[in-house]
Structure formats: C-alpha cells, structure tokens
Coordinates of C-alpha atoms in Angstrom, one line a residue:
Chain A
M1 CA -159.7 -78.8 1.1
T2 CA -159.1 -74.8 1.1
K3 CA -156.9 -75.3 3.9
A4 CA -154.5 -77.9 2.4
L5 CA -154.4 -75.9 -0.7
N6 CA -154.0 -72.7 1.5
S7 CA -150.8 -75.1 3.2
I8 CA -149.2 -76.8 -0.2
L9 CA -149.7 -73.3 -2.1
T10 CA -147.4 -72.2 1.3
I11 CA -145.4 -75.0 0.6
L12 CA -145.0 -73.8 -2.6
L13 CA -144.3 -71.0 -1.9
I14 CA -141.1 -71.3 -0.1
T15 CA -139.9 -74.4 -2.6
L16 CA -140.7 -71.4 -5.5
L17 CA -138.6 -69.1 -3.1
S18 CA -135.3 -71.2 -2.8
F19 CA -136.0 -72.6 -6.8
T20 CA -135.5 -68.7 -7.6
Y21 CA -132.5 -68.3 -5.1
C22 CA -131.1 -71.5 -7.2
T23 CA -131.8 -69.9 -10.8
G24 CA -130.7 -66.5 -10.6
Y25 CA -132.7 -64.2 -8.5
S26 CA -130.3 -62.6 -6.6
A27 CA -131.0 -64.2 -2.0
L28 CA -131.3 -59.2 -1.6
E29 CA -134.1 -60.5 -3.9
D30 CA -135.9 -63.2 -2.4
K31 CA -135.5 -61.4 1.0
R32 CA -137.8 -58.4 -0.4
I33 CA -140.4 -61.5 -1.7
I34 CA -140.3 -63.0 2.2
E35 CA -140.7 -59.9 4.0
E36 CA -143.4 -58.7 1.3
Y37 CA -145.3 -61.4 2.3
K38 CA -144.9 -61.6 5.6
R39 CA -146.2 -58.1 6.1
Y40 CA -149.1 -59.2 2.8
L41 CA -150.1 -62.5 6.0
R42 CA -150.2 -59.7 8.8
T43 CA -151.6 -56.9 7.5
T44 CA -154.6 -57.1 4.3
N45 CA -157.6 -58.1 5.2
H46 CA -159.3 -59.9 2.8
A47 CA -162.8 -59.6 3.3
L48 CA -162.2 -55.8 2.5
V49 CA -160.3 -57.7 -1.4
A50 CA -163.8 -58.8 -2.1
R51 CA -165.7 -55.9 -1.1
K52 CA -163.7 -53.3 -3.2
L53 CA -163.6 -55.2 -6.0
V54 CA -167.4 -56.0 -5.4
H55 CA -167.7 -51.9 -5.0
Q56 CA -165.7 -51.6 -8.1
A57 CA -167.4 -53.4 -10.6
D58 CA -169.5 -52.4 -13.3
W59 CA -170.3 -56.0 -14.4
A60 CA -169.6 -60.3 -12.8
A61 CA -169.0 -63.4 -14.8
V62 CA -171.9 -65.1 -13.5
G63 CA -171.8 -68.9 -13.5
S64 CA -174.7 -71.1 -13.9
I65 CA -175.6 -74.8 -14.8
S66 CA -177.1 -74.8 -17.8
T67 CA -180.9 -75.8 -18.9
N68 CA -180.2 -74.3 -22.8
E69 CA -180.1 -77.2 -24.8
K70 CA -177.1 -76.7 -26.4
I71 CA -174.9 -76.7 -23.2
T72 CA -177.0 -78.8 -20.7
D73 CA -175.5 -79.1 -17.9
F74 CA -172.7 -77.2 -18.9
P75 CA -171.7 -74.3 -16.2
M76 CA -172.7 -71.7 -18.9
V77 CA -171.0 -68.2 -17.6
N78 CA -172.6 -65.1 -18.3
I79 CA -172.2 -60.9 -18.3
I80 CA -174.4 -59.8 -15.6
S81 CA -174.4 -55.7 -14.8
V82 CA -173.8 -55.7 -11.1
D83 CA -174.7 -53.1 -8.3
D84 CA -173.5 -52.8 -4.6
S85 CA -173.9 -49.2 -3.9
G86 CA -176.4 -48.1 -1.6
E87 CA -178.6 -44.3 -1.9
N88 CA -175.8 -42.4 -1.8
G89 CA -172.9 -44.3 -3.9
E90 CA -171.4 -45.6 -0.9
S91 CA -170.4 -49.7 -0.9
T92 CA -172.5 -52.4 0.7
G93 CA -171.6 -55.5 -0.5
H94 CA -174.8 -56.3 -1.7
I95 CA -174.8 -57.6 -5.2
R96 CA -178.0 -56.4 -6.8
F97 CA -178.5 -57.3 -11.0
L98 CA -181.3 -57.1 -12.8
L99 CA -182.0 -60.8 -14.9
T100 CA -185.0 -61.8 -17.5
D101 CA -185.8 -65.3 -18.5
L102 CA -184.6 -64.5 -21.7
D103 CA -181.1 -64.9 -21.6
F104 CA -179.5 -67.9 -20.5
T105 CA -178.8 -66.8 -16.5
G106 CA -182.4 -66.6 -16.1
P107 CA -183.8 -70.0 -16.8
D108 CA -180.4 -71.3 -15.0
W109 CA -180.9 -69.7 -11.8
Q110 CA -185.3 -71.3 -11.9
H111 CA -183.8 -74.3 -12.1
N112 CA -180.9 -75.4 -10.3
N113 CA -180.5 -71.6 -7.2
K114 CA -176.5 -72.1 -7.4
V115 CA -174.7 -69.8 -8.8
T116 CA -171.0 -68.2 -8.7
F117 CA -170.1 -64.1 -9.4
L118 CA -166.6 -63.4 -10.5
F119 CA -164.8 -60.1 -10.0
T120 CA -161.3 -59.8 -10.7
D121 CA -159.1 -56.5 -10.7
D122 CA -158.2 -56.5 -14.6
Q123 CA -162.1 -56.2 -15.5
N124 CA -160.3 -52.3 -15.0
L125 CA -157.5 -53.2 -16.0
N126 CA -155.9 -52.7 -13.4
C127 CA -153.5 -55.9 -13.0
K128 CA -152.7 -55.0 -16.8
K129 CA -151.5 -51.1 -16.1
R130 CA -149.4 -53.0 -12.8
G131 CA -147.8 -55.0 -15.5
E132 CA -149.3 -57.8 -13.8
D133 CA -150.4 -61.7 -15.2
P134 CA -154.3 -61.5 -15.1
M135 CA -153.5 -65.2 -13.9
E136 CA -151.0 -64.5 -11.1
P137 CA -151.9 -64.6 -7.9
T138 CA -151.1 -60.7 -7.0
C139 CA -153.9 -59.8 -9.7
S140 CA -156.4 -60.1 -7.2
R141 CA -160.1 -61.4 -7.6
T142 CA -162.9 -62.7 -5.3
I143 CA -165.8 -65.4 -6.5
L144 CA -168.8 -65.2 -4.6
S145 CA -171.1 -68.3 -4.5
G146 CA -174.7 -68.9 -3.1
K147 CA -178.5 -68.1 -4.8
V148 CA -180.5 -65.4 -6.4
K149 CA -183.0 -63.9 -4.6
Q150 CA -185.6 -62.1 -6.6
L151 CA -186.7 -58.7 -4.6
D152 CA -190.2 -58.1 -4.5
K153 CA -191.2 -56.7 -7.3
N154 CA -194.4 -55.2 -5.0
A155 CA -192.2 -54.1 -1.9
A156 CA -192.1 -50.6 -0.5
E157 CA -188.6 -50.5 -1.7
Y158 CA -188.2 -52.2 -4.9
N159 CA -188.3 -49.1 -7.1
D160 CA -185.9 -47.2 -5.3
L161 CA -183.7 -50.3 -5.7
V162 CA -183.7 -49.9 -9.3
A163 CA -183.6 -46.2 -9.3
T164 CA -180.7 -47.2 -7.2
F165 CA -179.1 -49.5 -9.5
A166 CA -179.1 -47.0 -12.6
K167 CA -177.3 -44.7 -11.4
R168 CA -174.8 -46.8 -12.5
H169 CA -176.6 -48.4 -14.9
P170 CA -178.9 -45.4 -16.4
A171 CA -179.2 -48.6 -19.3
A172 CA -181.6 -50.2 -17.0
K173 CA -184.6 -47.8 -16.9
K174 CA -184.6 -49.5 -20.7
W175 CA -184.5 -53.1 -19.6
I176 CA -187.3 -52.3 -16.9
K177 CA -189.9 -50.0 -19.0
A178 CA -189.3 -52.6 -22.3
H179 CA -188.5 -56.2 -21.3
S180 CA -189.3 -59.0 -18.6
F181 CA -186.2 -58.1 -16.1
Y182 CA -186.6 -58.0 -12.6
L183 CA -184.0 -57.1 -10.4
C184 CA -181.9 -59.8 -7.8
E185 CA -179.7 -59.5 -5.0
L186 CA -177.3 -62.9 -3.9
E187 CA -177.9 -64.4 -0.9
I188 CA -174.0 -65.0 0.0
E189 CA -173.0 -68.4 0.7
N190 CA -169.3 -68.5 0.2
I191 CA -166.6 -66.1 -0.6
F192 CA -162.7 -66.7 -1.9
V193 CA -160.5 -64.3 -2.3
L194 CA -157.1 -64.8 -3.6
D195 CA -154.9 -62.0 -4.1
F196 CA -151.2 -63.0 -3.3
Y197 CA -149.0 -66.1 -3.4
G198 CA -149.9 -68.4 -0.8
G199 CA -153.4 -70.2 -2.3
P200 CA -157.2 -68.5 -1.5
H201 CA -158.7 -67.2 1.7
D202 CA -162.7 -68.4 2.0
I203 CA -164.4 -65.3 4.1
P204 CA -166.7 -65.9 6.3
V205 CA -169.5 -63.5 5.0
A206 CA -170.2 -61.7 8.4
D207 CA -167.2 -60.8 7.9
Y208 CA -167.6 -59.6 3.9
Y209 CA -170.7 -57.1 5.0
K210 CA -169.0 -56.1 8.6
A211 CA -165.9 -55.0 6.5
K212 CA -165.4 -50.8 6.0
L213 CA -165.3 -49.8 2.8
K214 CA -163.9 -46.1 3.1
L215 CA -163.9 -43.9 -0.7
Chain B
M1 CA -184.1 -73.2 -27.8
T2 CA -181.9 -70.8 -29.3
K3 CA -183.4 -69.8 -32.4
A4 CA -186.8 -70.0 -30.4
L5 CA -184.7 -67.5 -28.2
N6 CA -184.0 -65.8 -31.7
S7 CA -187.1 -65.2 -32.5
I8 CA -188.4 -64.3 -29.2
L9 CA -186.2 -61.8 -29.1
T10 CA -186.8 -60.5 -32.9
I11 CA -190.3 -60.2 -31.6
L12 CA -189.5 -58.3 -28.2
L13 CA -186.7 -55.6 -30.4
I14 CA -189.9 -55.1 -32.8
T15 CA -192.8 -54.9 -29.7
L16 CA -189.4 -52.6 -28.0
L17 CA -189.0 -49.9 -31.4
S18 CA -193.1 -50.0 -31.1
F19 CA -192.8 -49.1 -27.1
T20 CA -190.3 -46.4 -27.9
Y21 CA -192.5 -44.5 -30.9
C22 CA -195.3 -44.5 -28.6
T23 CA -192.7 -43.1 -25.3
G24 CA -191.1 -40.3 -26.9
Y25 CA -188.4 -41.4 -29.0
S26 CA -189.0 -40.0 -32.5
A27 CA -190.4 -42.2 -35.5
L28 CA -187.0 -40.9 -37.4
E29 CA -184.8 -43.1 -34.4
D30 CA -187.1 -45.8 -35.3
K31 CA -186.0 -46.0 -38.9
R32 CA -182.8 -45.4 -38.1
I33 CA -182.9 -48.1 -35.9
I34 CA -184.6 -51.3 -37.6
E35 CA -182.4 -50.1 -40.5
E36 CA -179.2 -50.6 -38.6
Y37 CA -180.7 -54.1 -37.4
K38 CA -181.3 -54.4 -41.0
R39 CA -177.2 -53.9 -41.5
Y40 CA -176.3 -55.9 -39.2
L41 CA -178.2 -59.3 -39.5
R42 CA -177.2 -58.5 -43.8
T43 CA -173.6 -57.8 -43.5
T44 CA -172.3 -59.1 -39.6
N45 CA -170.2 -62.5 -39.4
H46 CA -171.0 -63.7 -36.4
A47 CA -168.2 -65.7 -36.0
L48 CA -165.8 -63.1 -37.5
V49 CA -167.1 -61.7 -34.2
A50 CA -166.0 -64.6 -31.7
R51 CA -162.0 -64.3 -33.1
K52 CA -162.1 -60.9 -32.3
L53 CA -164.2 -61.6 -29.1
V54 CA -160.8 -64.0 -28.3
H55 CA -158.3 -63.4 -30.3
Q56 CA -157.8 -60.1 -28.0
A57 CA -158.6 -61.6 -24.5
D58 CA -155.6 -61.7 -22.0
W59 CA -158.0 -63.7 -19.9
A60 CA -161.3 -65.6 -19.9
A61 CA -163.5 -65.8 -16.7
V62 CA -163.7 -69.8 -17.1
G63 CA -166.6 -71.7 -15.5
S64 CA -166.6 -75.3 -14.9
I65 CA -167.6 -77.8 -11.9
S66 CA -166.8 -76.9 -8.8
T67 CA -165.1 -79.9 -6.7
N68 CA -164.3 -77.7 -4.2
E69 CA -165.0 -78.8 -0.6
K70 CA -167.4 -75.9 -0.5
I71 CA -169.2 -75.6 -3.0
T72 CA -169.2 -78.9 -4.7
D73 CA -172.0 -79.0 -7.4
F74 CA -172.4 -75.4 -7.8
P75 CA -170.3 -73.3 -11.1
M76 CA -167.2 -72.2 -10.2
V77 CA -165.7 -69.5 -12.1
N78 CA -162.4 -69.0 -12.5
I79 CA -159.6 -66.5 -14.4
I80 CA -157.3 -68.1 -16.6
S81 CA -155.3 -66.9 -18.8
V82 CA -155.4 -67.1 -22.7
D83 CA -154.3 -66.8 -25.6
D84 CA -154.8 -68.3 -29.2
S85 CA -152.0 -66.5 -31.2
G86 CA -149.9 -68.6 -33.7
E87 CA -146.0 -68.8 -34.1
N88 CA -146.1 -65.1 -35.2
G89 CA -149.1 -63.4 -33.3
E90 CA -151.4 -64.8 -35.5
S91 CA -155.1 -65.6 -34.6
T92 CA -156.1 -69.1 -34.8
G93 CA -159.5 -69.5 -32.6
H94 CA -157.5 -72.2 -30.6
I95 CA -157.7 -71.9 -27.3
R96 CA -155.0 -72.6 -25.0
F97 CA -154.1 -71.9 -21.4
L98 CA -151.5 -73.5 -18.8
L99 CA -153.6 -75.0 -16.0
T100 CA -152.4 -76.5 -12.7
D101 CA -154.3 -78.8 -10.1
L102 CA -153.2 -76.7 -7.2
D103 CA -156.2 -73.9 -8.4
F104 CA -160.0 -74.3 -8.7
T105 CA -159.8 -75.6 -12.2
G106 CA -157.5 -78.2 -12.8
P107 CA -159.4 -80.6 -10.4
D108 CA -163.3 -79.0 -11.4
W109 CA -162.6 -80.5 -15.3
Q110 CA -160.5 -83.8 -14.7
H111 CA -163.8 -84.7 -12.1
N112 CA -166.3 -83.4 -15.2
N113 CA -165.1 -82.4 -18.5
K114 CA -167.3 -79.7 -19.1
V115 CA -166.3 -76.8 -19.5
T116 CA -167.0 -72.7 -20.7
F117 CA -164.8 -69.5 -21.5
L118 CA -166.8 -66.2 -21.9
F119 CA -165.0 -63.3 -23.3
T120 CA -166.6 -59.5 -23.2
D121 CA -165.3 -56.7 -25.2
D122 CA -165.8 -55.0 -21.7
Q123 CA -162.3 -56.8 -20.5
N124 CA -161.3 -54.2 -22.4
L125 CA -163.0 -51.3 -21.5
N126 CA -164.3 -51.4 -25.1
C127 CA -167.7 -51.2 -24.3
K128 CA -167.2 -49.0 -21.3
K129 CA -164.7 -46.0 -23.6
R130 CA -168.3 -46.3 -26.4
G131 CA -170.7 -45.2 -23.4
E132 CA -172.8 -48.9 -23.8
D133 CA -173.5 -50.8 -20.7
P134 CA -171.2 -54.0 -20.4
M135 CA -174.6 -56.0 -20.0
E136 CA -176.5 -54.2 -24.0
P137 CA -176.5 -57.0 -26.4
T138 CA -174.3 -54.3 -28.7
C139 CA -171.4 -54.7 -26.3
S140 CA -170.7 -58.0 -27.8
R141 CA -169.5 -61.8 -26.0
T142 CA -168.9 -64.9 -27.1
I143 CA -169.6 -67.8 -25.1
L144 CA -167.0 -71.4 -25.7
S145 CA -167.8 -74.3 -24.6
G146 CA -166.4 -78.0 -24.4
K147 CA -163.6 -79.8 -23.2
V148 CA -159.9 -79.7 -21.8
K149 CA -157.7 -81.4 -24.0
Q150 CA -154.3 -81.2 -22.3
L151 CA -151.3 -81.2 -24.2
D152 CA -149.3 -84.0 -24.5
K153 CA -145.5 -82.8 -22.7
N154 CA -143.8 -85.1 -24.7
A155 CA -145.3 -84.2 -28.3
A156 CA -142.3 -82.9 -30.3
E157 CA -144.2 -79.2 -30.2
Y158 CA -145.1 -78.5 -26.4
N159 CA -142.9 -76.4 -25.9
D160 CA -143.1 -74.4 -29.4
L161 CA -146.4 -74.3 -28.1
V162 CA -145.4 -73.3 -24.0
A163 CA -143.1 -70.3 -25.7
T164 CA -145.9 -68.6 -27.8
F165 CA -147.9 -68.7 -24.9
A166 CA -145.7 -67.4 -22.8
K167 CA -144.8 -64.4 -25.4
R168 CA -147.8 -63.1 -24.7
H169 CA -147.7 -64.5 -20.7
P170 CA -144.4 -64.1 -19.7
A171 CA -145.4 -65.3 -16.6
A172 CA -146.0 -69.0 -17.6
K173 CA -142.4 -69.6 -18.1
K174 CA -142.1 -68.9 -14.0
W175 CA -145.1 -71.0 -13.7
I176 CA -144.1 -73.7 -15.5
K177 CA -140.6 -74.3 -14.0
A178 CA -141.8 -73.2 -10.7
H179 CA -145.3 -75.5 -10.7
S180 CA -147.0 -78.1 -11.4
F181 CA -148.8 -76.3 -14.6
Y182 CA -149.6 -77.6 -17.9
L183 CA -150.9 -76.3 -21.1
C184 CA -154.5 -77.2 -22.8
E185 CA -156.5 -76.4 -25.4
L186 CA -160.1 -76.1 -25.5
E187 CA -161.9 -78.7 -27.9
I188 CA -165.1 -76.4 -28.6
E189 CA -168.2 -78.1 -29.2
N190 CA -170.2 -74.7 -28.3
I191 CA -169.6 -71.5 -29.4
F192 CA -172.6 -68.7 -28.7
V193 CA -172.6 -65.0 -30.1
L194 CA -174.2 -62.1 -28.7
D195 CA -173.3 -59.0 -30.4
F196 CA -176.9 -56.8 -31.3
Y197 CA -180.5 -57.3 -30.5
G198 CA -182.0 -60.4 -31.4
G199 CA -180.6 -63.0 -29.1
P200 CA -177.6 -65.1 -29.3
H201 CA -176.6 -66.6 -32.4
D202 CA -174.7 -70.5 -32.1
I203 CA -171.7 -70.9 -34.9
P204 CA -171.3 -74.0 -35.8
V205 CA -167.4 -74.7 -34.7
A206 CA -166.0 -74.9 -38.4
D207 CA -167.3 -71.7 -39.2
Y208 CA -165.5 -69.9 -36.6
Y209 CA -162.1 -71.9 -37.4
K210 CA -162.7 -70.9 -40.6
A211 CA -163.1 -67.3 -40.6
K212 CA -160.0 -65.0 -41.4
L213 CA -159.6 -62.2 -38.9
K214 CA -157.4 -59.3 -40.4
L215 CA -155.6 -57.7 -37.8

C-alpha cells in the first residue's frame, strides 16, 4: 500500500503543481518547486532524516493498544521521555525509555506488545520557526513501530544505560529510585519517514542503524 | 481502574515523600511539597487544564488502529493539525481537523472509528522552559479519546468552519483545494488529564465543554 500511496501522492503533487499553475502561481514558482522536488529525490537520505528526528527529541508520542477500562482497545497515546544517545552523547538510533506499570503504556505493552513512536520536527518548534504548518509534508516526521524490549536489570550494562539516559533526563534518577520504573528499548520493525511532498517512505531498519549522523 | 490508579499513585506520592525524607531532602522541603499538593487538590480545575492544553495547540499526536499493510493492527500515531477556535479565536473545546484518505489516519478511522488525541504542554516547550522533564506529571497533558465525526460538506456552516480553521492553519486553504481533505470534529468520549503527582484524572465531557477559558 505504501508504494501505491507514494505513486498516488506523486501524481497528486503533479496535479497540484498543474493546479497552482491555473490558479495564479507563476510558472517560475512551479519550476522552482519541481526542481526542488527533483533535488530532494536525488539527495535526501530518509534514514538520516529519521535518525536526526530521533536524536534531537526528548520525548515521543507513544501509541499502544489500551487496556484501560475507560478506553479498552482504543489506541492510547502517551508522552514518553526518550533518548538514543550513547555514552558520549552520540546518536545510536537505539531508542531507550523508562516505563512504569502505574502509567498507561506499561500495562498496555505487556498485554499487546505493539507500539508506535511518533517524532516530529515541530516538537522543537522547528516547523513553526520556518513558518510551516505542522501537518505540511515538509515538516518532517518519522513513525517507528515495533515491540517494547524490557532490558535486564541484572545485566552488567543496565546501570550504565540508566546513567546515560539520566544525562538527558536527570529526573529519571528520581523515578528509578522511588517508583517501579524499568528501562526499555524499542525493537524497531517498521519505519516511515515523511519529509516532503510525495508520500511517506518506508525505511529498512538496517539502513536506519547504518546511517551516520554527524552533529 | 483509574480510581485505583489514583489511590495507588497517592500512596506512592506519600511513600516518595517519606522516602525523600530518609534520603537527604529536608523536612521543610517535604512540608512544602505536601502543602503544594493540598493546594493543588483544592484549587485545580482539571477540565480547564484540558481546555487550555487543547486551545494552545496547533497539532495533536493522533492515535488510530492501523490499516496500513506494514503495521496492520498496530497503534498508528500521526501528527494532525488541530484548532478548537470559534469565529473570533475564542476557545470552544470542539477539536476540528482536516483529514485525507491518502494519509494514515483517514483510512484507519473509517475502518475502526476509535481515535485518541494527545496534547502536552511541552509541544510549546513550556515544560522545557521551566526545566521540567516532559514525562514528569507536572508537565501537564491531556489525552482525549472518541470518534471522528466527518462534517457535512453541504451543511450551511461547513465553509465557515473551514475558514475559521484556516485562520490558524493558512496552509489548509491549499489542502482543501488540491487534495481530498475533509473537515472533522472529535466526538469526545473520554478525557484524561495529568497535571501533578497523584495519577491521571478522568474528566466528564460535560465539565470539559462547560469550563470557561479566559485568554
């Protein structure tokens, strides 16, 4: 469906450009957009766009299938603090986060381990600053789906990973001590990236991890 | 479950306060937090908190049950531009948005009409500015679940509602013309608000609409 969606949206883009031509935009403007689109298709590394959006984010909007009695089987969307940094703050692509069974997401993933993380460039107001509507395709976003993997508290590296997470999220030290929070990682199964007209791109997980993000 | 969750979290808050007492926080600091918590319980209008979060937001993270072949039955989370403004920019609480069947959310709601909208105070970086972690309960959020109601394009008020929406989202004029976007409203069935320690509050929908938001 994604390929079909891409084709449809590409056709729509062309239609849109023809349409704008008929409704007052200049032919010069059309040419500029078409050139920009060609350049975009030629040069954009969508895996890198995903990695950038993930690394810059302090949180994700996380979807789960709700087990809450008020909205059973509804999609739940919660705000979850995230970090993909390695020991020295570098981007690893590995999305880590702390969950507790006292919040919504904790019981949900244990009942049905299907989750989706949304990252948008407007979380940092980057689109707003550029005067772009947050829903415009040029306000880039990535949508990563997969499973929650609870990390082993007894593993040698567990405390180091928590300490690394707490560099970006100092409040996590308090959560770990006082509540029953546990560190998790997203086992990514599917990645969508939308960063321009023409529809979403489906990025192989291997390409995502392979991408080199220079900061 | 929500009441039980609240009770558990209230007990946890007390435990946390006892815990902090044993680990170096001053008794004075504890007293301050307890006083603040009592004041919060006495004075906070959670319905108003929800209305404020909704009205200030340009977009919501919208959950649906995915029909996309890559992630069928996963929760999808998409970014959707929203506005609850009336004709003169006032808050109405009625969350309106434009959807297209070419995007993820459009086909999803038509297959299974259960959606959830997340609004967080950190979308505007308000929590970050206060030095609060986005996942701290004091970084307020509201989670509204319900059904998508597609508004009737032939109704007398449809074009006025689109025009009102386009005041906050000028790009919407382009979407309406060039793509098959349609204006919708969220039929709210459940509202959670989390704005302090002690767990989420479940707000009656009538209280939400009744709340008077002064700007």
